[in-house]
Amino acid sequence: MKRNIVIAAVTAAALIGGGTATALATTGDDQGPARQAANTKLSDDGNRDDQDDRDDRDDHDDAAKVSSSDVTAPEAIASALKHTSGTVVSAELDDEDDSDKVVWKVDVLSGDNTWRSVSVDPSSGKVLGSQTDDEDDTAQVRAALKGSSVTAEEAAKAAAGKGVVTSVGLDEDGKDKSWEAETRTSGGAEQDWKIDLASGKVTADRSDAQDDDADDADDQD
């Protein structure tokens, strides 16, 4: 209706003035919100698909990292300790400085409370270098490890029975302190584990599974 009124008004003005005019048809205002909502939904769907594609690529990249490593987590830890004495707090198979090169990164806490990150070649086990890091949880780490009889290397060996260990690290937060490890199976499935600091017993990380379930529920909403 509004479009017809505009056209009629412009046409009448042209006849009265003796000239010509071109009427531009406009759509009703009530179609704007519907079109905007449709475009927003398409945008959201596209963003979600893009995120799914990125997640799939990340999973593929992680699997490639595991398959490209001949050096196990315990071996990487042992190599790092030969280079830098101290207590290994974590070891992770990761990209080096956001590049495509994958290395073992082993964090070592020395006796004088100096933190060093040691890079270990995943193919040869050779130490590629190290650098000093600044950490603010030294006291927490020391307290968590006090009385512990299981080292990071031993925790990694224990978790190796569940799959290929891609990372192991100390969880010094909360009431139940433990080593945490992530493994991957030959099929690419990943799982998180807790290793008791005293006994070395390996149990599935239930809290991580609950977090994944909560994330899946949010995605469905």
PDB file of C-alpha atoms in Angstrom:
ATOM      1  CA  MET A   1       0.000   0.000   0.000  1.00  0.00           C
ATOM      2  CA  LYS A   2       2.726   2.494   0.866  1.00  0.00           C
ATOM      3  CA  ARG A   3       4.551   1.738  -2.367  1.00  0.00           C
ATOM      4  CA  ASN A   4       1.406   2.537  -4.464  1.00  0.00           C
ATOM      5  CA  ILE A   5       0.901   5.826  -2.610  1.00  0.00           C
ATOM      6  CA  VAL A   6       4.484   6.919  -3.306  1.00  0.00           C
ATOM      7  CA  ILE A   7       4.191   6.069  -7.000  1.00  0.00           C
ATOM      8  CA  ALA A   8       0.862   7.902  -7.312  1.00  0.00           C
ATOM      9  CA  ALA A   9       2.239  11.003  -5.590  1.00  0.00           C
ATOM     10  CA  VAL A  10       5.312  11.175  -7.801  1.00  0.00           C
ATOM     11  CA  THR A  11       3.251  10.608 -10.951  1.00  0.00           C
ATOM     12  CA  ALA A  12       0.821  13.374 -10.012  1.00  0.00           C
ATOM     13  CA  ALA A  13       3.655  15.793  -9.390  1.00  0.00           C
ATOM     14  CA  ALA A  14       5.133  15.019 -12.779  1.00  0.00           C
ATOM     15  CA  LEU A  15       1.833  15.651 -14.578  1.00  0.00           C
ATOM     16  CA  ILE A  16       1.232  18.932 -12.787  1.00  0.00           C
ATOM     17  CA  GLY A  17       4.732  20.197 -13.508  1.00  0.00           C
ATOM     18  CA  GLY A  18       4.577  19.120 -17.105  1.00  0.00           C
ATOM     19  CA  GLY A  19       7.764  17.130 -16.800  1.00  0.00           C
ATOM     20  CA  THR A  20       8.683  13.537 -16.296  1.00  0.00           C
ATOM     21  CA  ALA A  21       9.679  11.679 -13.203  1.00  0.00           C
ATOM     22  CA  THR A  22      10.839   8.204 -12.340  1.00  0.00           C
ATOM     23  CA  ALA A  23       9.142   6.522  -9.437  1.00  0.00           C
ATOM     24  CA  LEU A  24      11.303   4.324  -7.257  1.00  0.00           C
ATOM     25  CA  ALA A  25       9.444   1.460  -5.664  1.00  0.00           C
ATOM     26  CA  THR A  26      10.182   0.838  -2.023  1.00  0.00           C
ATOM     27  CA  THR A  27       9.216  -2.121   0.033  1.00  0.00           C
ATOM     28  CA  GLY A  28       7.161  -1.930   3.167  1.00  0.00           C
ATOM     29  CA  ASP A  29       8.896  -1.341   6.498  1.00  0.00           C
ATOM     30  CA  ASP A  30       7.413  -4.516   7.930  1.00  0.00           C
ATOM     31  CA  GLN A  31       9.683  -6.672   5.745  1.00  0.00           C
ATOM     32  CA  GLY A  32      12.915  -5.222   7.212  1.00  0.00           C
ATOM     33  CA  PRO A  33      12.984  -7.087  10.544  1.00  0.00           C
ATOM     34  CA  ALA A  34      12.117 -10.401   8.901  1.00  0.00           C
ATOM     35  CA  ARG A  35      14.891 -10.008   6.333  1.00  0.00           C
ATOM     36  CA  GLN A  36      17.362  -8.946   9.035  1.00  0.00           C
ATOM     37  CA  ALA A  37      16.466 -11.953  11.179  1.00  0.00           C
ATOM     38  CA  ALA A  38      16.955 -14.289   8.223  1.00  0.00           C
ATOM     39  CA  ASN A  39      20.335 -12.753   7.418  1.00  0.00           C
ATOM     40  CA  THR A  40      21.380 -13.018  11.071  1.00  0.00           C
ATOM     41  CA  LYS A  41      20.428 -16.705  11.170  1.00  0.00           C
ATOM     42  CA  LEU A  42      22.381 -17.399   8.006  1.00  0.00           C
ATOM     43  CA  SER A  43      25.360 -15.550   9.461  1.00  0.00           C
ATOM     44  CA  ASP A  44      25.170 -17.526  12.714  1.00  0.00           C
ATOM     45  CA  ASP A  45      24.898 -20.807  10.824  1.00  0.00           C
ATOM     46  CA  GLY A  46      27.883 -19.855   8.697  1.00  0.00           C
ATOM     47  CA  ASN A  47      29.967 -18.915  11.729  1.00  0.00           C
ATOM     48  CA  ARG A  48      29.068 -22.201  13.402  1.00  0.00           C
ATOM     49  CA  ASP A  49      30.063 -24.174  10.299  1.00  0.00           C
ATOM     50  CA  ASP A  50      33.350 -22.259  10.100  1.00  0.00           C
ATOM     51  CA  GLN A  51      34.067 -23.060  13.760  1.00  0.00           C
ATOM     52  CA  ASP A  52      33.300 -26.751  13.171  1.00  0.00           C
ATOM     53  CA  ASP A  53      35.691 -26.756  10.213  1.00  0.00           C
ATOM     54  CA  ARG A  54      38.409 -25.138  12.351  1.00  0.00           C
ATOM     55  CA  ASP A  55      37.849 -27.708  15.110  1.00  0.00           C
ATOM     56  CA  ASP A  56      38.145 -30.538  12.580  1.00  0.00           C
ATOM     57  CA  ARG A  57      41.393 -29.060  11.259  1.00  0.00           C
ATOM     58  CA  ASP A  58      42.729 -28.703  14.812  1.00  0.00           C
ATOM     59  CA  ASP A  59      41.938 -32.353  15.535  1.00  0.00           C
ATOM     60  CA  HIS A  60      43.659 -33.372  12.321  1.00  0.00           C
ATOM     61  CA  ASP A  61      46.704 -31.254  13.173  1.00  0.00           C
ATOM     62  CA  ASP A  62      46.892 -32.727  16.676  1.00  0.00           C
ATOM     63  CA  ALA A  63      46.765 -36.248  15.274  1.00  0.00           C
ATOM     64  CA  ALA A  64      49.531 -35.350  12.828  1.00  0.00           C
ATOM     65  CA  LYS A  65      51.677 -34.084  15.705  1.00  0.00           C
ATOM     66  CA  VAL A  66      51.335 -37.382  17.524  1.00  0.00           C
ATOM     67  CA  SER A  67      52.138 -39.492  14.466  1.00  0.00           C
ATOM     68  CA  SER A  68      55.210 -37.354  13.664  1.00  0.00           C
ATOM     69  CA  SER A  69      56.800 -37.890  17.095  1.00  0.00           C
ATOM     70  CA  ASP A  70      59.212 -40.798  17.574  1.00  0.00           C
ATOM     71  CA  VAL A  71      60.214 -39.598  21.031  1.00  0.00           C
ATOM     72  CA  THR A  72      57.783 -40.386  23.839  1.00  0.00           C
ATOM     73  CA  ALA A  73      56.903 -38.036  26.682  1.00  0.00           C
ATOM     74  CA  PRO A  74      59.077 -39.935  29.230  1.00  0.00           C
ATOM     75  CA  GLU A  75      62.009 -39.864  26.790  1.00  0.00           C
ATOM     76  CA  ALA A  76      61.569 -36.126  26.191  1.00  0.00           C
ATOM     77  CA  ILE A  77      61.505 -35.511  29.941  1.00  0.00           C
ATOM     78  CA  ALA A  78      64.647 -37.594  30.494  1.00  0.00           C
ATOM     79  CA  SER A  79      66.438 -35.703  27.725  1.00  0.00           C
ATOM     80  CA  ALA A  80      65.432 -32.340  29.162  1.00  0.00           C
ATOM     81  CA  LEU A  81      66.693 -33.294  32.628  1.00  0.00           C
ATOM     82  CA  LYS A  82      70.090 -34.249  31.215  1.00  0.00           C
ATOM     83  CA  HIS A  83      70.325 -30.742  29.841  1.00  0.00           C
ATOM     84  CA  THR A  84      68.739 -28.862  32.755  1.00  0.00           C
ATOM     85  CA  SER A  85      68.691 -30.320  36.240  1.00  0.00           C
ATOM     86  CA  GLY A  86      65.660 -29.803  38.432  1.00  0.00           C
ATOM     87  CA  THR A  87      62.046 -30.983  38.679  1.00  0.00           C
ATOM     88  CA  VAL A  88      59.943 -31.380  35.554  1.00  0.00           C
ATOM     89  CA  VAL A  89      56.521 -29.824  36.088  1.00  0.00           C
ATOM     90  CA  SER A  90      55.077 -30.319  32.599  1.00  0.00           C
ATOM     91  CA  ALA A  91      55.830 -31.647  29.129  1.00  0.00           C
ATOM     92  CA  GLU A  92      53.759 -31.010  26.026  1.00  0.00           C
ATOM     93  CA  LEU A  93      53.993 -31.839  22.341  1.00  0.00           C
ATOM     94  CA  ASP A  94      53.318 -28.464  20.761  1.00  0.00           C
ATOM     95  CA  ASP A  95      54.078 -26.037  17.946  1.00  0.00           C
ATOM     96  CA  GLU A  96      57.271 -24.064  18.388  1.00  0.00           C
ATOM     97  CA  ASP A  97      56.523 -20.333  18.535  1.00  0.00           C
ATOM     98  CA  ASP A  98      53.301 -20.796  16.533  1.00  0.00           C
ATOM     99  CA  SER A  99      55.222 -22.310  13.621  1.00  0.00           C
ATOM    100  CA  ASP A 100      54.567 -25.601  11.851  1.00  0.00           C
ATOM    101  CA  LYS A 101      57.546 -27.195  13.599  1.00  0.00           C
ATOM    102  CA  VAL A 102      56.472 -29.489  16.429  1.00  0.00           C
ATOM    103  CA  VAL A 103      58.639 -29.943  19.532  1.00  0.00           C
ATOM    104  CA  TRP A 104      58.382 -31.258  23.046  1.00  0.00           C
ATOM    105  CA  LYS A 105      58.252 -28.339  25.478  1.00  0.00           C
ATOM    106  CA  VAL A 106      59.413 -29.383  28.930  1.00  0.00           C
ATOM    107  CA  ASP A 107      59.123 -26.992  31.888  1.00  0.00           C
ATOM    108  CA  VAL A 108      61.780 -27.534  34.537  1.00  0.00           C
ATOM    109  CA  LEU A 109      61.879 -25.929  37.994  1.00  0.00           C
ATOM    110  CA  SER A 110      65.456 -25.783  39.260  1.00  0.00           C
ATOM    111  CA  GLY A 111      66.649 -25.832  42.847  1.00  0.00           C
ATOM    112  CA  ASP A 112      67.003 -22.051  42.962  1.00  0.00           C
ATOM    113  CA  ASN A 113      63.373 -21.659  41.825  1.00  0.00           C
ATOM    114  CA  THR A 114      64.343 -20.722  38.279  1.00  0.00           C
ATOM    115  CA  TRP A 115      61.957 -21.888  35.562  1.00  0.00           C
ATOM    116  CA  ARG A 116      63.336 -23.041  32.229  1.00  0.00           C
ATOM    117  CA  SER A 117      61.448 -24.190  29.159  1.00  0.00           C
ATOM    118  CA  VAL A 118      63.463 -26.840  27.315  1.00  0.00           C
ATOM    119  CA  SER A 119      62.689 -27.679  23.671  1.00  0.00           C
ATOM    120  CA  VAL A 120      63.291 -31.297  22.642  1.00  0.00           C
ATOM    121  CA  ASP A 121      63.283 -32.611  19.094  1.00  0.00           C
ATOM    122  CA  PRO A 122      60.423 -35.145  18.744  1.00  0.00           C
ATOM    123  CA  SER A 123      62.360 -37.189  16.178  1.00  0.00           C
ATOM    124  CA  SER A 124      65.805 -37.486  17.762  1.00  0.00           C
ATOM    125  CA  GLY A 125      65.299 -36.499  21.408  1.00  0.00           C
ATOM    126  CA  LYS A 126      68.023 -33.883  21.053  1.00  0.00           C
ATOM    127  CA  VAL A 127      67.669 -30.684  23.087  1.00  0.00           C
ATOM    128  CA  LEU A 128      67.161 -27.812  20.670  1.00  0.00           C
ATOM    129  CA  GLY A 129      67.496 -25.051  23.242  1.00  0.00           C
ATOM    130  CA  SER A 130      66.061 -23.577  26.406  1.00  0.00           C
ATOM    131  CA  GLN A 131      64.919 -20.279  27.802  1.00  0.00           C
ATOM    132  CA  THR A 132      64.121 -18.809  31.191  1.00  0.00           C
ATOM    133  CA  ASP A 133      60.450 -18.333  32.016  1.00  0.00           C
ATOM    134  CA  ASP A 134      58.703 -16.204  34.608  1.00  0.00           C
ATOM    135  CA  GLU A 135      56.146 -18.106  36.659  1.00  0.00           C
ATOM    136  CA  ASP A 136      54.171 -16.889  39.660  1.00  0.00           C
ATOM    137  CA  ASP A 137      53.025 -20.240  41.063  1.00  0.00           C
ATOM    138  CA  THR A 138      56.380 -21.586  42.270  1.00  0.00           C
ATOM    139  CA  ALA A 139      55.238 -21.809  45.897  1.00  0.00           C
ATOM    140  CA  GLN A 140      52.085 -23.704  44.883  1.00  0.00           C
ATOM    141  CA  VAL A 141      54.086 -26.154  42.809  1.00  0.00           C
ATOM    142  CA  ARG A 142      56.568 -26.773  45.597  1.00  0.00           C
ATOM    143  CA  ALA A 143      53.741 -27.347  48.075  1.00  0.00           C
ATOM    144  CA  ALA A 144      51.915 -29.743  45.762  1.00  0.00           C
ATOM    145  CA  LEU A 145      55.039 -31.800  45.105  1.00  0.00           C
ATOM    146  CA  LYS A 146      56.020 -31.981  48.761  1.00  0.00           C
ATOM    147  CA  GLY A 147      55.867 -35.610  49.792  1.00  0.00           C
ATOM    148  CA  SER A 148      55.135 -36.773  46.238  1.00  0.00           C
ATOM    149  CA  SER A 149      56.816 -39.996  45.187  1.00  0.00           C
ATOM    150  CA  VAL A 150      55.738 -39.936  41.523  1.00  0.00           C
ATOM    151  CA  THR A 151      57.673 -37.804  39.055  1.00  0.00           C
ATOM    152  CA  ALA A 152      56.392 -36.363  35.787  1.00  0.00           C
ATOM    153  CA  GLU A 153      58.368 -39.002  33.901  1.00  0.00           C
ATOM    154  CA  GLU A 154      56.795 -41.800  35.949  1.00  0.00           C
ATOM    155  CA  ALA A 155      53.338 -40.278  35.507  1.00  0.00           C
ATOM    156  CA  ALA A 156      53.848 -40.170  31.734  1.00  0.00           C
ATOM    157  CA  LYS A 157      54.932 -43.826  31.742  1.00  0.00           C
ATOM    158  CA  ALA A 158      51.839 -44.787  33.743  1.00  0.00           C
ATOM    159  CA  ALA A 159      49.505 -42.915  31.367  1.00  0.00           C
ATOM    160  CA  ALA A 160      51.209 -44.482  28.329  1.00  0.00           C
ATOM    161  CA  GLY A 161      49.197 -47.610  28.999  1.00  0.00           C
ATOM    162  CA  LYS A 162      46.090 -45.658  27.943  1.00  0.00           C
ATOM    163  CA  GLY A 163      47.431 -44.307  24.648  1.00  0.00           C
ATOM    164  CA  VAL A 164      50.115 -42.041  23.231  1.00  0.00           C
ATOM    165  CA  VAL A 165      50.862 -39.335  25.798  1.00  0.00           C
ATOM    166  CA  THR A 166      50.811 -35.874  24.228  1.00  0.00           C
ATOM    167  CA  SER A 167      51.109 -33.905  27.465  1.00  0.00           C
ATOM    168  CA  VAL A 168      51.638 -34.344  31.182  1.00  0.00           C
ATOM    169  CA  GLY A 169      51.559 -31.646  33.816  1.00  0.00           C
ATOM    170  CA  LEU A 170      51.040 -30.957  37.481  1.00  0.00           C
ATOM    171  CA  ASP A 171      47.597 -29.870  38.663  1.00  0.00           C
ATOM    172  CA  GLU A 172      48.467 -27.923  41.793  1.00  0.00           C
ATOM    173  CA  ASP A 173      45.053 -26.293  42.201  1.00  0.00           C
ATOM    174  CA  GLY A 174      42.136 -27.542  44.240  1.00  0.00           C
ATOM    175  CA  LYS A 175      41.935 -30.169  46.954  1.00  0.00           C
ATOM    176  CA  ASP A 176      42.937 -33.253  44.950  1.00  0.00           C
ATOM    177  CA  LYS A 177      46.351 -32.429  43.531  1.00  0.00           C
ATOM    178  CA  SER A 178      47.667 -34.806  40.888  1.00  0.00           C
ATOM    179  CA  TRP A 179      49.482 -35.205  37.622  1.00  0.00           C
ATOM    180  CA  GLU A 180      47.289 -34.719  34.566  1.00  0.00           C
ATOM    181  CA  ALA A 181      47.977 -36.382  31.227  1.00  0.00           C
ATOM    182  CA  GLU A 182      46.373 -36.296  27.811  1.00  0.00           C
ATOM    183  CA  THR A 183      46.532 -39.314  25.537  1.00  0.00           C
ATOM    184  CA  ARG A 184      45.508 -40.137  21.995  1.00  0.00           C
ATOM    185  CA  THR A 185      44.605 -43.530  20.610  1.00  0.00           C
ATOM    186  CA  SER A 186      45.576 -44.816  17.173  1.00  0.00           C
ATOM    187  CA  GLY A 187      42.114 -43.792  15.996  1.00  0.00           C
ATOM    188  CA  GLY A 188      42.663 -40.185  17.109  1.00  0.00           C
ATOM    189  CA  ALA A 189      40.397 -40.201  20.159  1.00  0.00           C
ATOM    190  CA  GLU A 190      41.749 -38.147  23.050  1.00  0.00           C
ATOM    191  CA  GLN A 191      41.264 -38.618  26.775  1.00  0.00           C
ATOM    192  CA  ASP A 192      42.414 -36.858  29.921  1.00  0.00           C
ATOM    193  CA  TRP A 193      43.734 -38.772  32.926  1.00  0.00           C
ATOM    194  CA  LYS A 194      44.725 -38.098  36.519  1.00  0.00           C
ATOM    195  CA  ILE A 195      47.760 -39.800  38.031  1.00  0.00           C
ATOM    196  CA  ASP A 196      48.006 -39.992  41.804  1.00  0.00           C
ATOM    197  CA  LEU A 197      51.074 -38.203  43.189  1.00  0.00           C
ATOM    198  CA  ALA A 198      51.744 -40.942  45.744  1.00  0.00           C
ATOM    199  CA  SER A 199      50.653 -44.217  44.165  1.00  0.00           C
ATOM    200  CA  GLY A 200      50.865 -43.482  40.429  1.00  0.00           C
ATOM    201  CA  LYS A 201      47.352 -44.857  39.939  1.00  0.00           C
ATOM    202  CA  VAL A 202      45.737 -43.719  36.702  1.00  0.00           C
ATOM    203  CA  THR A 203      42.056 -42.738  36.640  1.00  0.00           C
ATOM    204  CA  ALA A 204      39.909 -41.036  34.018  1.00  0.00           C
ATOM    205  CA  ASP A 205      39.482 -37.294  34.498  1.00  0.00           C
ATOM    206  CA  ARG A 206      35.731 -37.186  35.150  1.00  0.00           C
ATOM    207  CA  SER A 207      35.648 -33.414  35.562  1.00  0.00           C
ATOM    208  CA  ASP A 208      36.922 -32.993  32.011  1.00  0.00           C
ATOM    209  CA  ALA A 209      34.225 -35.338  30.707  1.00  0.00           C
ATOM    210  CA  GLN A 210      31.569 -33.344  32.568  1.00  0.00           C
ATOM    211  CA  ASP A 211      32.873 -30.111  31.052  1.00  0.00           C
ATOM    212  CA  ASP A 212      32.645 -31.647  27.574  1.00  0.00           C
ATOM    213  CA  ASP A 213      29.061 -32.751  28.234  1.00  0.00           C
ATOM    214  CA  ALA A 214      28.173 -29.239  29.390  1.00  0.00           C
ATOM    215  CA  ASP A 215      29.741 -27.732  26.256  1.00  0.00           C
ATOM    216  CA  ASP A 216      27.777 -30.161  24.049  1.00  0.00           C
ATOM    217  CA  ALA A 217      24.550 -29.197  25.832  1.00  0.00           C
ATOM    218  CA  ASP A 218      25.293 -25.493  25.278  1.00  0.00           C
ATOM    219  CA  ASP A 219      25.939 -26.114  21.566  1.00  0.00           C
ATOM    220  CA  GLN A 220      22.580 -27.880  21.223  1.00  0.00           C
ATOM    221  CA  ASP A 221      20.808 -24.921  22.855  1.00  0.00           C
TER     222      ASP A 221
END
